[in-house]
Tab-separated table of C-alpha atoms in Angstrom:
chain	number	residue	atom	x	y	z
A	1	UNK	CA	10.128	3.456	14.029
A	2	UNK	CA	9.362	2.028	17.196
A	3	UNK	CA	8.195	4.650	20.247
A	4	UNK	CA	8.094	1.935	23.043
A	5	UNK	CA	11.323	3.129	24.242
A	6	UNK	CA	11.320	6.645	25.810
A	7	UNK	CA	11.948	8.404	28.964
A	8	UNK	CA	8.210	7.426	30.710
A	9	UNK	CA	7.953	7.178	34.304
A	10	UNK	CA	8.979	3.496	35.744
A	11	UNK	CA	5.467	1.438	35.858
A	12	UNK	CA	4.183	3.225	33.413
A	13	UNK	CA	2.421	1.682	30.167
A	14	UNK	CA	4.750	1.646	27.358
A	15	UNK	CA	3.823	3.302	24.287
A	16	UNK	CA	3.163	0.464	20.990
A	17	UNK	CA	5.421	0.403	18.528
A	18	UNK	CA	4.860	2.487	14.995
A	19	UNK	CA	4.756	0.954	12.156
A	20	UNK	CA	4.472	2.702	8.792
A	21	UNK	CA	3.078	1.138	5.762
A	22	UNK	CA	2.391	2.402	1.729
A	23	UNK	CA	-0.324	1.833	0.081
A	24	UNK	CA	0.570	2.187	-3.480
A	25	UNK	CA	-0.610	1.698	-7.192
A	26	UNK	CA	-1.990	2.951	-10.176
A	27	UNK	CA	-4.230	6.018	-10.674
A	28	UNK	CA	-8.017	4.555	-9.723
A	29	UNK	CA	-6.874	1.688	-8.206
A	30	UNK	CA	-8.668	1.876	-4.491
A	31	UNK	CA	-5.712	3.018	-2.383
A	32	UNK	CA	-7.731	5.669	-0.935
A	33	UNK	CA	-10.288	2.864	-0.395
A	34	UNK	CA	-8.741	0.571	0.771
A	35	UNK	CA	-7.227	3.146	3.659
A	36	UNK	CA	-11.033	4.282	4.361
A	37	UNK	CA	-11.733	0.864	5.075
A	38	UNK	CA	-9.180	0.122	7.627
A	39	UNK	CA	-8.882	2.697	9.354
A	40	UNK	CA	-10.270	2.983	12.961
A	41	UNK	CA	-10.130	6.793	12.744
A	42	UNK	CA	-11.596	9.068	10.153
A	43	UNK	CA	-8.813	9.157	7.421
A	44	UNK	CA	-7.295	11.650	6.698
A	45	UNK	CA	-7.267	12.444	2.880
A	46	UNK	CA	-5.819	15.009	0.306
A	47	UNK	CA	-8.192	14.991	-2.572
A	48	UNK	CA	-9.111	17.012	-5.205
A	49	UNK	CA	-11.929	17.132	-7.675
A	50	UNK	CA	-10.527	15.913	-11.570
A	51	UNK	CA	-10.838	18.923	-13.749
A	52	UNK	CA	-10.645	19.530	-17.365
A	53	UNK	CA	-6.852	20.448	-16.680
A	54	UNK	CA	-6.130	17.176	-16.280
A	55	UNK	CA	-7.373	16.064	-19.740
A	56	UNK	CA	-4.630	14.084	-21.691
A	57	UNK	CA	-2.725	13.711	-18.161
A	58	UNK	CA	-4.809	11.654	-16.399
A	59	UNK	CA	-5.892	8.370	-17.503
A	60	UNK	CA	-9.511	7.324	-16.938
A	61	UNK	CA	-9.444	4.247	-19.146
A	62	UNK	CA	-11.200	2.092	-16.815
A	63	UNK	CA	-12.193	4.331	-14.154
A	64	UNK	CA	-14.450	6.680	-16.416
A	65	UNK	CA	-16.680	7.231	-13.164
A	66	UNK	CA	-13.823	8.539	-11.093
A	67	UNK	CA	-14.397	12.415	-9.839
A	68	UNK	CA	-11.642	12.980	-7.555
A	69	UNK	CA	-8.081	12.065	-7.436
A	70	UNK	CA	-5.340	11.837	-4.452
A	71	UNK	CA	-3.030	15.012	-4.977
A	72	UNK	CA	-0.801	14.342	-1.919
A	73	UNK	CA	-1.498	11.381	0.803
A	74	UNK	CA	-4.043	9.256	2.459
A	75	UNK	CA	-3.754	8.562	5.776
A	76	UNK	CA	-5.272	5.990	8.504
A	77	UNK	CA	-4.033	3.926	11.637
A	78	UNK	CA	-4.998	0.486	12.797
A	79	UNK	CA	-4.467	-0.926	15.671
A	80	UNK	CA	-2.876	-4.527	15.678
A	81	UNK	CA	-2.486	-5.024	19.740
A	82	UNK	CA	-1.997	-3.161	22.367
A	83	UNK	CA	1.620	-2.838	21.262
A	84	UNK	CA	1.451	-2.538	17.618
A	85	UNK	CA	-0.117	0.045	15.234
A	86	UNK	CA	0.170	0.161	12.061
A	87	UNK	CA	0.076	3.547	10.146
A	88	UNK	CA	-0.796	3.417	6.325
A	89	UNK	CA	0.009	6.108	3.860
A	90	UNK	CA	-1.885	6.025	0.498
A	91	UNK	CA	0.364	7.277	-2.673
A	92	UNK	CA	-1.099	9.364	-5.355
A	93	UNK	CA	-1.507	7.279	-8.385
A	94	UNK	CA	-0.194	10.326	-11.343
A	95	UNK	CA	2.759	10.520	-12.111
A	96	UNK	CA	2.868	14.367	-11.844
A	97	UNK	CA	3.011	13.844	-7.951
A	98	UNK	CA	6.188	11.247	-7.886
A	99	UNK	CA	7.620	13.718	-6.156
A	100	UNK	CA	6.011	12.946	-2.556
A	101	UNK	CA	6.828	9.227	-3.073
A	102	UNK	CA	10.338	9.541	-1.455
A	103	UNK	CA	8.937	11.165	1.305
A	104	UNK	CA	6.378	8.895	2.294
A	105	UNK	CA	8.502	5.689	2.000
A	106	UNK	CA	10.512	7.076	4.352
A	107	UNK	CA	10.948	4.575	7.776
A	108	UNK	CA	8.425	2.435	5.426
A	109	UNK	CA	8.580	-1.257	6.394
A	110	UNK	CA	7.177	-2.090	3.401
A	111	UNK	CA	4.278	-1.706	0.687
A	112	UNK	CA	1.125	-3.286	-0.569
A	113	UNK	CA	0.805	-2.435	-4.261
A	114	UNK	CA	-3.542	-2.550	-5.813
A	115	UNK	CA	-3.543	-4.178	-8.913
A	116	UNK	CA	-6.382	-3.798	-11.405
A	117	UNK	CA	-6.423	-6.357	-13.920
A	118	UNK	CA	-8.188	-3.923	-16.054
A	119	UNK	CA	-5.020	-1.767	-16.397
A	120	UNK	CA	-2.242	-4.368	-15.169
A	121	UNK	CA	0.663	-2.418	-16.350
A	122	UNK	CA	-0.533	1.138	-14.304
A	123	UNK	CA	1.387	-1.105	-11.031
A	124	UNK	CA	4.729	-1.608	-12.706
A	125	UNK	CA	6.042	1.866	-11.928
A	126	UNK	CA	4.982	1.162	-8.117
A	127	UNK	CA	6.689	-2.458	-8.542
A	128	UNK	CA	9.857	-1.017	-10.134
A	129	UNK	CA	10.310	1.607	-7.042
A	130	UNK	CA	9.473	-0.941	-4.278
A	131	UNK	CA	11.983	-2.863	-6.238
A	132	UNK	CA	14.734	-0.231	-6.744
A	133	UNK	CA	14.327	0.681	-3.121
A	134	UNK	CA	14.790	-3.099	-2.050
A	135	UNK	CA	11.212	-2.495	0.069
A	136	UNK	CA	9.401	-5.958	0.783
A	137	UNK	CA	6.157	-5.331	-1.124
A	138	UNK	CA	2.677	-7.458	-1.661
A	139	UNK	CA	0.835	-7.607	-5.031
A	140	UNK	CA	-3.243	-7.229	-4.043
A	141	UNK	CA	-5.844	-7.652	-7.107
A	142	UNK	CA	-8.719	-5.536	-6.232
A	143	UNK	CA	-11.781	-7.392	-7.765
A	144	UNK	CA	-13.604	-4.816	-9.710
A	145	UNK	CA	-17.297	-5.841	-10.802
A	146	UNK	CA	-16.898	-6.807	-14.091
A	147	UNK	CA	-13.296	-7.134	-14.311
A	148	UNK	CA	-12.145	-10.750	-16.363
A	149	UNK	CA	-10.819	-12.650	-12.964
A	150	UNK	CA	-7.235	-14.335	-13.228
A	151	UNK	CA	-5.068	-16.804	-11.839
A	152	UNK	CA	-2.576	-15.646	-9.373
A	153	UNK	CA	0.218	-17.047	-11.065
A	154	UNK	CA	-1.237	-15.560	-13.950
A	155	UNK	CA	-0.816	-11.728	-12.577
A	156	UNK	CA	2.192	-12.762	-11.371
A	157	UNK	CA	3.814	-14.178	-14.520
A	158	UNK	CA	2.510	-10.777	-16.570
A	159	UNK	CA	4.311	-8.493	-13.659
A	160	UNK	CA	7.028	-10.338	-14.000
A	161	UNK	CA	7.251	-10.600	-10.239
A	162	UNK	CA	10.036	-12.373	-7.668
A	163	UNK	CA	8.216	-15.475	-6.968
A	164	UNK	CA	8.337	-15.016	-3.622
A	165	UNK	CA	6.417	-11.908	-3.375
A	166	UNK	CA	2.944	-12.568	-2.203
A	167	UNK	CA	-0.070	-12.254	-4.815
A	168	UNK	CA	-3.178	-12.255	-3.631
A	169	UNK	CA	-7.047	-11.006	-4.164
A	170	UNK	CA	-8.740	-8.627	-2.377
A	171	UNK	CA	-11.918	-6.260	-1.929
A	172	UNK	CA	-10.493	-2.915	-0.824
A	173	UNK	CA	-13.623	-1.715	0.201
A	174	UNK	CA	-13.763	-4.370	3.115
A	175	UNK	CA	-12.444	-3.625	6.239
A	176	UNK	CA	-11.275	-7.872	6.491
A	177	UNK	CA	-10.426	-8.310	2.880
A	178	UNK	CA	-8.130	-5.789	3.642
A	179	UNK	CA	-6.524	-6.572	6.781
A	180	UNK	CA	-5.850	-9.698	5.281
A	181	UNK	CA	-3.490	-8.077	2.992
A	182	UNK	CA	-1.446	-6.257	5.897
A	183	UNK	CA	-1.231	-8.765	7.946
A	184	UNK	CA	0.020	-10.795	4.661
A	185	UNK	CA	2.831	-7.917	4.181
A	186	UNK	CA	3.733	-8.227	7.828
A	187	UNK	CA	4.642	-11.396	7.783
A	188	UNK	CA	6.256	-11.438	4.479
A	189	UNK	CA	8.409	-7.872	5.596
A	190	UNK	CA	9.748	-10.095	9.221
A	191	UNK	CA	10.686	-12.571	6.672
A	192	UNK	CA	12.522	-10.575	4.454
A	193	UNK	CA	13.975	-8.612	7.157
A	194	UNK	CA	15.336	-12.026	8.531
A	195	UNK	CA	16.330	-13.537	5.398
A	196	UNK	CA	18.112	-10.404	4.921
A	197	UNK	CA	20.164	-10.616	8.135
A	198	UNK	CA	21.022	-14.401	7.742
A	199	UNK	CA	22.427	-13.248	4.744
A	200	UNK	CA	24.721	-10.356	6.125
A	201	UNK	CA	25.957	-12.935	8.753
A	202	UNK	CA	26.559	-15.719	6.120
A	203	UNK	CA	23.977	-18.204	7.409
């Protein structure tokens, strides 16, 4: 989506371009944390307090301390330069709200999927969409305390992943830990994106 181009006065200062970007993965994973952390505004957040409804539903194998879970979106901007700003949108991790996925991948230039070694397999159904969707996606590890660290190639080789999609660690609670993983999405989305028109004019 790109806003730089609209009917503004001549000499005026163009407007950056939009980008929009998913933060996705399993439930407890530090998507809403990882969008907290980024974000140069207050984020914006749809939570709700886990109640005794959600027993048998939700999954807190792991994440026993958790209180509240994402029923709809998080949301956050940063700004890359004075012509770029990215725009992240934080999935809810159940299931129960796949629903809303659709709608926020829409215009989507791609995804960074949290990984918690703890519960690996809670990212494949986030893989499998960015996947079905053909969406150029990142793998991030969040490093729990306490969580048994692996190799890279290790997660990737149990997710079973392309092996050019980008694997890498992270601390979603800080703000450079996880810039470092959009900016690594960035430039693996302009790559895809040009790989992808090479191939539709048979370079």
């Amino acid at each position: 989506m790109d806003y730089g181009h609209s009917d503004r006065p001549a000499g005026a200062t163009p407007l950056p371009t939009a980008i929009k970007i998913l933060v996705a993965g399993g439930f407890g994973v530090g998507k809403t944390t990882m969008v907290g952390a980024v974000s140069e505004t207050r984020p914006l957040r749809t939570e709700e307090v886990l109640t005794e409804s959600g027993v048998g539903i939700d999954d807190l194998s792991g994440v026993e301390s958790k209180t509240t879970t994402t029923v709809a979106m998080d949301f956050g901007r940063i700004t890359i330069s004075d012509d770029l700003v990215l725009y992240l949108f934080g999935t809810p991790g159940q299931d129960r709200f796949w629903f809303v996925w659709d709608e926020l991948a829409l215009g989507a230039i791609g995804a960074v999927v949290l990984a918690d070694t703890r519960r690996l397999a809670d990212c494949f159904p986030s893989i499998d969409y960015f996947e079905g969707r053909g969406t150029p996606f990142v793998v991030a590890v969040n490093c729990f305390e306490g969580a048994r660290q692996y190799r890279l190639d290790e997660v990737q080789a149990a997710l079973n992943l392309d092996p050019g999609v980008p694997v890498l660690l992270c601390d979603a609670r800080q703000r450079e830990s996880s810039k470092e993983v959009l900016v690594t999405l960035m430039e693996h989305a302009m790559k895809t994106r040009e790989a992808r028109r090479r191939a539709a004019n048979g370079n």
